Coordinates of C-alpha atoms in Angstrom, one line a residue:
M1 CA -57.6 17.2 47.6
T2 CA -59.2 13.8 47.3
P3 CA -56.6 11.6 45.7
G4 CA -57.3 8.2 44.1
D5 CA -54.3 6.1 45.3
S6 CA -53.3 2.8 43.8
D7 CA -52.6 0.8 47.0
G8 CA -55.9 -1.1 47.0
E9 CA -57.5 0.3 50.2
T10 CA -59.6 3.2 51.3
T11 CA -58.2 5.2 54.2
E12 CA -58.7 8.7 55.8
R13 CA -55.6 10.9 55.9
D14 CA -55.2 14.7 56.3
G15 CA -59.0 15.2 55.9
A16 CA -59.1 13.6 52.4
S17 CA -60.2 10.2 51.4
T18 CA -57.7 8.0 49.5
A19 CA -59.1 5.3 47.3
S20 CA -57.8 2.3 45.6
G21 CA -56.8 1.5 42.0
A22 CA -54.5 -1.5 41.9
A23 CA -55.5 -4.2 39.5
G24 CA -57.1 -7.2 40.9
T25 CA -57.6 -5.8 44.4
E26 CA -61.4 -5.1 44.1
R27 CA -63.6 -8.2 43.8
D28 CA -66.9 -7.7 42.0
T29 CA -68.7 -10.3 44.2
G30 CA -71.7 -8.2 45.0
G31 CA -73.4 -8.5 41.6
D32 CA -75.7 -6.0 40.0
G33 CA -77.2 -5.0 43.3
R34 CA -73.8 -4.0 44.7
D35 CA -73.0 -2.1 41.6
A36 CA -76.3 -0.3 41.7
D37 CA -75.6 0.7 45.3
L38 CA -72.1 1.9 44.2
V39 CA -73.6 4.1 41.5
D40 CA -76.2 5.5 43.9
A41 CA -73.4 6.4 46.3
L42 CA -71.5 8.2 43.6
L43 CA -74.5 10.1 42.5
D44 CA -75.0 11.1 46.3
G45 CA -71.5 12.6 46.3
E46 CA -69.6 10.0 48.2
H47 CA -65.9 10.3 47.3
R48 CA -65.1 6.7 48.2
A49 CA -67.7 5.5 45.8
L50 CA -66.3 7.7 43.1
A51 CA -62.8 6.3 43.7
R52 CA -64.1 2.7 43.7
V53 CA -66.0 3.3 40.4
I54 CA -62.8 4.6 38.8
S55 CA -60.9 1.6 40.0
K56 CA -63.4 -0.7 38.5
I57 CA -63.3 1.3 35.3
E58 CA -59.5 1.4 35.1
N59 CA -59.1 -2.3 35.8
R60 CA -62.0 -3.2 33.5
A61 CA -63.4 -5.2 36.4
P62 CA -66.7 -7.3 36.0
G63 CA -69.7 -5.0 35.9
Y64 CA -67.9 -1.8 34.9
R65 CA -69.8 -1.5 31.6
D66 CA -73.1 -1.5 33.4
I67 CA -71.9 1.1 35.8
V68 CA -70.8 3.4 33.0
S69 CA -74.1 2.9 31.2
R70 CA -76.0 3.9 34.4
L71 CA -73.9 6.9 34.8
H72 CA -74.3 8.1 31.2
E73 CA -77.7 9.9 31.7
H74 CA -76.2 12.0 34.4
T75 CA -73.3 13.4 32.3
G76 CA -73.0 16.3 30.1
S77 CA -72.5 19.2 32.6
A78 CA -68.7 19.2 33.2
S79 CA -66.3 21.3 31.2
V80 CA -63.5 19.0 30.1
V81 CA -60.0 20.4 29.4
G82 CA -57.1 18.3 28.0
V83 CA -53.5 19.5 28.8
T84 CA -50.9 17.9 26.7
G85 CA -47.3 18.5 25.6
S86 CA -43.9 17.0 25.6
P87 CA -42.3 15.7 28.8
G88 CA -40.7 18.5 30.9
A89 CA -43.1 21.2 29.6
G90 CA -44.4 21.6 33.2
K91 CA -47.8 20.1 32.6
S92 CA -48.3 18.8 36.2
T93 CA -47.3 22.0 37.8
L94 CA -49.6 24.0 35.5
V95 CA -52.5 21.6 36.2
D96 CA -52.0 22.0 39.8
K97 CA -52.2 25.8 39.5
L98 CA -55.2 25.5 37.2
A99 CA -57.1 23.4 39.7
R100 CA -56.3 25.9 42.5
A101 CA -57.5 28.8 40.4
Y102 CA -60.8 27.0 39.6
R103 CA -61.2 26.3 43.3
D104 CA -60.6 30.1 44.0
R105 CA -63.6 30.7 41.9
G106 CA -65.7 28.2 43.9
E107 CA -65.7 25.4 41.3
T108 CA -65.2 21.8 42.0
V109 CA -62.4 20.0 40.1
G110 CA -61.5 16.4 38.9
V111 CA -58.1 15.7 37.6
I112 CA -57.0 12.6 35.7
A113 CA -53.3 12.4 35.1
V114 CA -52.5 9.7 32.6
D115 CA -49.0 8.4 33.4
P116 CA -46.6 6.0 31.8
S117 CA -47.3 2.4 32.6
S118 CA -45.0 0.5 35.0
P119 CA -43.4 -2.5 33.3
Y120 CA -44.0 -4.5 36.4
T121 CA -47.6 -3.7 37.4
G122 CA -49.1 -2.0 34.5
G123 CA -50.2 0.8 36.8
A124 CA -49.3 4.5 36.8
V125 CA -45.6 5.2 37.6
L126 CA -45.8 8.6 39.3
G127 CA -49.0 7.9 41.4
D128 CA -51.0 10.5 43.2
R129 CA -48.9 11.5 46.2
I130 CA -46.2 13.5 44.5
R131 CA -48.6 15.8 42.6
M132 CA -51.1 18.6 43.3
A133 CA -49.3 19.9 46.3
S134 CA -51.2 23.2 46.5
N135 CA -54.6 21.4 46.6
A136 CA -53.7 18.9 49.4
G137 CA -56.6 18.5 51.9
D138 CA -59.2 20.1 49.6
M139 CA -62.0 17.6 49.3
D140 CA -63.4 19.5 46.3
V141 CA -60.4 18.5 44.2
F142 CA -60.4 14.8 43.2
F143 CA -57.1 13.6 41.7
R144 CA -56.4 10.3 40.1
S145 CA -53.4 8.9 38.2
M146 CA -54.2 6.4 35.5
S147 CA -51.9 4.2 33.6
A148 CA -51.6 4.7 29.9
R149 CA -51.3 1.0 29.4
G150 CA -49.6 1.3 26.1
T151 CA -52.3 3.2 24.4
L152 CA -50.9 4.9 21.3
G153 CA -52.5 8.2 22.0
G154 CA -51.2 8.5 25.5
L155 CA -54.7 8.2 26.9
S156 CA -55.8 5.0 28.7
T157 CA -58.9 3.6 27.0
A158 CA -60.5 3.9 30.4
T159 CA -60.0 7.6 30.6
A160 CA -63.2 8.5 28.8
D161 CA -65.2 6.4 31.2
A162 CA -63.4 7.9 34.2
V163 CA -64.3 11.4 32.9
K164 CA -68.0 10.2 32.8
A165 CA -67.7 9.2 36.4
L166 CA -66.4 12.6 37.4
D167 CA -69.0 14.4 35.4
A168 CA -71.8 12.3 36.9
F169 CA -70.4 12.9 40.3
G170 CA -71.0 16.7 39.7
K171 CA -67.5 18.0 39.1
D172 CA -67.7 21.4 37.5
R173 CA -64.4 21.1 35.7
V174 CA -62.5 18.0 34.7
V175 CA -58.8 18.3 33.6
I176 CA -56.9 15.6 31.8
E177 CA -53.2 15.7 31.7
T178 CA -51.7 13.3 29.2
V179 CA -48.5 11.5 28.6
G180 CA -46.2 13.4 26.2
A181 CA -46.6 11.0 23.4
G182 CA -46.1 13.3 20.4
Q183 CA -48.4 13.2 17.4
N184 CA -50.4 10.3 18.8
E185 CA -51.7 12.6 21.5
V186 CA -54.7 13.4 19.2
E187 CA -56.6 10.8 21.2
V188 CA -57.2 13.4 23.9
V189 CA -59.5 15.3 21.5
R190 CA -62.0 12.5 21.8
T191 CA -62.4 13.1 25.5
A192 CA -61.7 16.8 25.9
D193 CA -63.8 19.8 24.9
T194 CA -60.8 22.1 24.9
V195 CA -57.2 21.1 24.3
A196 CA -54.3 23.2 25.7
V197 CA -50.9 22.3 24.2
L198 CA -47.9 23.1 26.4
V199 CA -44.4 23.9 25.0
Q200 CA -41.3 25.1 26.6
P201 CA -38.9 27.8 25.3
G202 CA -36.1 26.8 23.0
S203 CA -37.1 23.1 22.7
G204 CA -36.4 21.7 19.3
D205 CA -38.3 18.6 20.3
D206 CA -41.4 20.6 20.9
V207 CA -41.2 22.2 17.5
Q208 CA -40.9 18.8 15.9
M209 CA -43.8 17.5 18.0
L210 CA -45.9 20.4 16.6
K211 CA -44.9 19.8 13.1
A212 CA -45.6 16.1 13.5
G213 CA -49.3 16.8 13.9
I214 CA -50.1 17.9 17.4
L215 CA -50.5 21.4 16.2
E216 CA -53.8 20.3 14.6
I217 CA -55.5 19.4 17.9
G218 CA -54.7 22.5 20.0
D219 CA -57.3 25.1 20.8
V220 CA -55.0 27.0 23.1
F221 CA -51.2 27.0 23.0
V222 CA -49.2 27.8 26.1
V223 CA -45.5 28.6 26.2
N224 CA -44.8 27.6 29.8
K225 CA -41.5 28.5 31.7
A226 CA -41.8 31.8 29.9
D227 CA -39.2 33.3 32.2
M228 CA -36.5 31.3 30.3
D229 CA -34.5 32.6 27.5
G230 CA -36.1 32.1 24.0
A231 CA -39.7 32.3 25.2
G232 CA -40.4 35.2 22.7
R233 CA -38.9 33.3 19.8
T234 CA -41.1 30.2 20.7
V235 CA -44.2 32.3 20.8
A236 CA -43.4 33.8 17.4
D237 CA -42.6 30.3 16.0
L238 CA -45.9 29.0 17.3
R239 CA -47.8 31.9 15.7
E240 CA -46.0 31.4 12.4
M241 CA -47.0 27.7 12.4
L242 CA -50.6 28.6 13.2
H243 CA -50.6 31.0 10.2
M244 CA -49.3 28.3 8.0
R245 CA -51.7 25.7 9.4
D246 CA -54.6 27.9 8.6
G247 CA -53.4 28.5 5.0
D248 CA -52.2 32.0 5.5
A249 CA -48.5 32.3 5.1
S250 CA -48.7 36.0 4.2
G251 CA -46.8 38.2 6.5
V252 CA -45.0 35.2 8.2
G253 CA -41.7 36.9 7.9
A254 CA -43.2 39.6 10.1
A255 CA -45.0 37.4 12.5
A256 CA -43.6 39.2 15.5
G257 CA -45.3 42.4 14.3
H258 CA -48.6 40.7 13.4
H259 CA -48.8 39.2 16.8
G260 CA -47.6 42.1 18.9
V261 CA -44.5 40.3 20.1
D262 CA -41.2 42.2 20.4
G263 CA -37.8 40.5 20.3
D264 CA -38.3 39.1 23.8
G265 CA -41.9 38.0 23.3
R266 CA -43.1 40.2 26.1
G267 CA -44.2 43.8 26.3
A268 CA -47.0 43.6 23.8
D269 CA -50.7 43.5 24.4
A270 CA -53.3 41.3 22.7
N271 CA -54.0 43.6 20.0
G272 CA -50.5 44.0 18.9
A273 CA -49.7 47.3 20.5
A274 CA -46.6 47.8 22.6
G275 CA -47.5 47.7 26.2
S276 CA -46.8 46.4 29.6
D277 CA -44.7 43.5 30.5
G278 CA -46.4 40.2 31.3
P279 CA -47.6 37.1 29.7
V280 CA -48.5 37.4 26.0
G281 CA -52.3 37.0 25.7
A282 CA -54.7 36.3 22.9
A283 CA -53.8 37.4 19.4
G284 CA -56.0 40.2 17.9
D285 CA -57.6 40.4 14.5
A286 CA -54.2 40.6 12.9
D287 CA -53.8 36.9 13.7
R288 CA -56.8 35.8 11.7
P289 CA -56.3 34.2 8.3
D290 CA -57.7 36.1 5.4
D291 CA -60.3 33.4 4.8
A292 CA -61.4 33.1 8.5
T293 CA -65.0 33.7 9.4
D294 CA -66.6 35.1 12.5
D295 CA -67.6 31.5 13.4
D296 CA -63.9 30.3 13.5
W297 CA -62.0 30.0 16.7
D298 CA -58.5 31.6 16.5
P299 CA -56.1 29.4 18.6
E300 CA -54.4 31.6 21.1
V301 CA -50.8 31.6 22.2
L302 CA -50.3 32.5 25.8
E303 CA -47.2 32.6 28.2
T304 CA -47.2 31.2 31.7
V305 CA -44.7 30.6 34.5
A306 CA -46.6 27.9 36.3
T307 CA -44.2 27.6 39.3
D308 CA -45.4 31.0 40.5
G309 CA -48.9 31.1 38.9
E310 CA -48.0 33.8 36.3
G311 CA -50.5 33.8 33.4
V312 CA -52.8 31.1 34.9
G313 CA -55.6 33.7 35.3
E314 CA -55.4 34.6 31.6
L315 CA -55.3 30.9 30.7
L316 CA -58.5 30.3 32.6
D317 CA -60.2 33.3 30.8
T318 CA -59.1 31.8 27.5
L319 CA -60.4 28.3 28.3
D320 CA -63.7 29.9 29.4
A321 CA -63.9 31.9 26.1
H322 CA -63.3 28.7 24.1
R323 CA -66.1 26.9 26.0
A324 CA -68.4 29.8 25.4
W325 CA -67.5 29.8 21.7
L326 CA -68.2 26.0 21.5
E327 CA -71.6 26.5 23.0
S328 CA -72.7 29.6 21.0
S329 CA -71.4 28.2 17.7
G330 CA -72.9 24.7 18.1
R331 CA -69.5 23.1 17.9
L332 CA -69.8 21.6 21.4
A333 CA -72.6 19.4 20.2
D334 CA -70.6 18.5 17.1
R335 CA -67.6 17.5 19.1
E336 CA -69.7 15.5 21.5
R337 CA -71.3 13.7 18.6
E338 CA -67.9 12.9 17.0
R339 CA -66.6 11.7 20.4
H340 CA -69.5 9.3 20.8
A341 CA -69.2 8.1 17.2
A342 CA -65.5 7.3 17.8
E343 CA -66.3 5.6 21.1
I344 CA -69.1 3.4 19.4
R345 CA -66.7 2.4 16.7
H346 CA -63.9 1.6 19.2
L347 CA -66.2 -0.6 21.3
L348 CA -67.5 -2.4 18.3
R349 CA -64.0 -3.1 17.1
S350 CA -62.8 -4.2 20.6
D351 CA -65.8 -6.4 21.2
A352 CA -65.7 -8.0 17.7
A353 CA -61.9 -8.7 18.2
A354 CA -62.7 -10.4 21.5
L355 CA -65.3 -12.6 19.8
L356 CA -62.9 -13.5 17.0
E357 CA -60.2 -14.4 19.5
R358 CA -62.6 -16.8 21.1
E359 CA -63.5 -18.2 17.8
L360 CA -59.7 -18.7 17.1
D361 CA -59.2 -20.4 20.3
A362 CA -62.1 -22.8 19.4
R363 CA -60.3 -23.7 16.3
G364 CA -57.1 -24.6 18.1
G365 CA -55.5 -21.1 18.3
V366 CA -53.9 -18.9 15.7
D367 CA -50.6 -20.8 15.8
A368 CA -52.3 -24.0 14.7
L369 CA -54.0 -22.1 11.9
A370 CA -50.7 -20.5 11.0
E371 CA -49.0 -23.9 10.8
R372 CA -51.8 -25.1 8.4
V373 CA -51.0 -22.0 6.2
R374 CA -47.3 -22.8 6.4
A375 CA -47.9 -26.3 5.3
R376 CA -49.9 -24.9 2.3
E377 CA -53.0 -26.7 3.5
T378 CA -54.9 -23.4 3.3
D379 CA -54.2 -19.7 3.1
P380 CA -54.7 -16.6 5.3
Y381 CA -57.7 -15.4 3.3
A382 CA -59.4 -18.7 3.6
V383 CA -58.7 -18.8 7.3
A384 CA -60.1 -15.4 7.8
D385 CA -63.3 -16.2 5.9
E386 CA -63.6 -19.5 8.0
V387 CA -63.2 -17.7 11.4
L388 CA -65.5 -14.8 10.3
A389 CA -68.3 -17.1 9.0
P390 CA -70.1 -17.7 12.4
L391 CA -70.0 -14.0 13.2
A392 CA -71.3 -13.0 9.7
D393 CA -74.0 -15.7 10.0
C394 CA -75.1 -14.3 13.3
V395 CA -75.2 -10.7 12.0
G396 CA -77.2 -11.9 8.9
E397 CA -79.7 -13.8 11.0
G398 CA -80.2 -10.9 13.3
R399 CA -81.0 -8.6 10.3
E400 CA -83.4 -11.1 8.9
T401 CA -85.2 -11.5 12.3
G402 CA -85.5 -7.7 12.5
D403 CA -86.8 -7.4 9.0
R404 CA -89.4 -10.1 9.7
S405 CA -90.6 -8.5 13.0
G406 CA -90.9 -5.1 11.2
D407 CA -93.3 -6.7 8.7
E408 CA -95.6 -8.1 11.2

């Protein structure tokens, strides 16, 4: 495993390179030439360069935007999977086993684990060293913890750029493990092609999380720790919710029969027939809503026991099936287009906000303006118009210049 540590240095240990990520430890003194060399080294497959690029991206260091822009044309090959769910569902263990299974198939893997932010450093709390135990020493598994930095959706705003770096590096699979942040976890959809939602048996919090909205983003649902009591009931509840989500509540009371789940949630095959013990697989045609078409993807409910790898192979097959469906149906291009549209809007809002903050500072700061409002010398709308005026003028002048040049 090639872990991206956060101690600010690059060392060699146990056959794997360990790269920095602490804020402020990397100085961008080399200018464009140095960044170009860094990009070239990443594209040549140098793990240290990959780790340094992700450090720049995470810290929003000078020059990171140019780096990401240069990498963009080399992206688009990696399959990106998001793994989300409430804390304690076993996401880290399952991601570790998932990476191992990909490696057993000869594929290279990049993992980004978005951790809660440390209140002291702003960095990831859990770090790299306590995870991915079964992949230690494997240079074809790159692991990096990144701080959520308070982002509502649980994903760092830098995560999408880090995925691009891993994609450009040539990783076949990129797995994103997110913070368990409930309904705001929808942000993972903007970065991942396929989203797997983990729940654990008998968790009322998980059911509430699903009802709150995370049910909408899942392509695959995984009941992890399926050797615990209540796994079968959780599978049935999930399938019932999926029926209701898709507008087909018919037969909900007999959800177990429709989904081929007996009272224990085990001992039924994917088509609903009684059968062998083991993880419950994909639902058959009985799962499909009455108004479903052949072009629809039916979210599948699987069971895993990540600690011993049970069900991981079936999960891989399901993730592959979803990727194949995305490609054959044209939905992969749709998702990518939607992702880039959201990214463009985010960047425009962020950059415009930064410009407006500078304009506020030039006018004495927002507190000074607020005092004028308090004194009834002006009002909030007038202040907003005043601050926005220079930006609006610049945009208007740019449009007029473009119109004139087009007429020549």
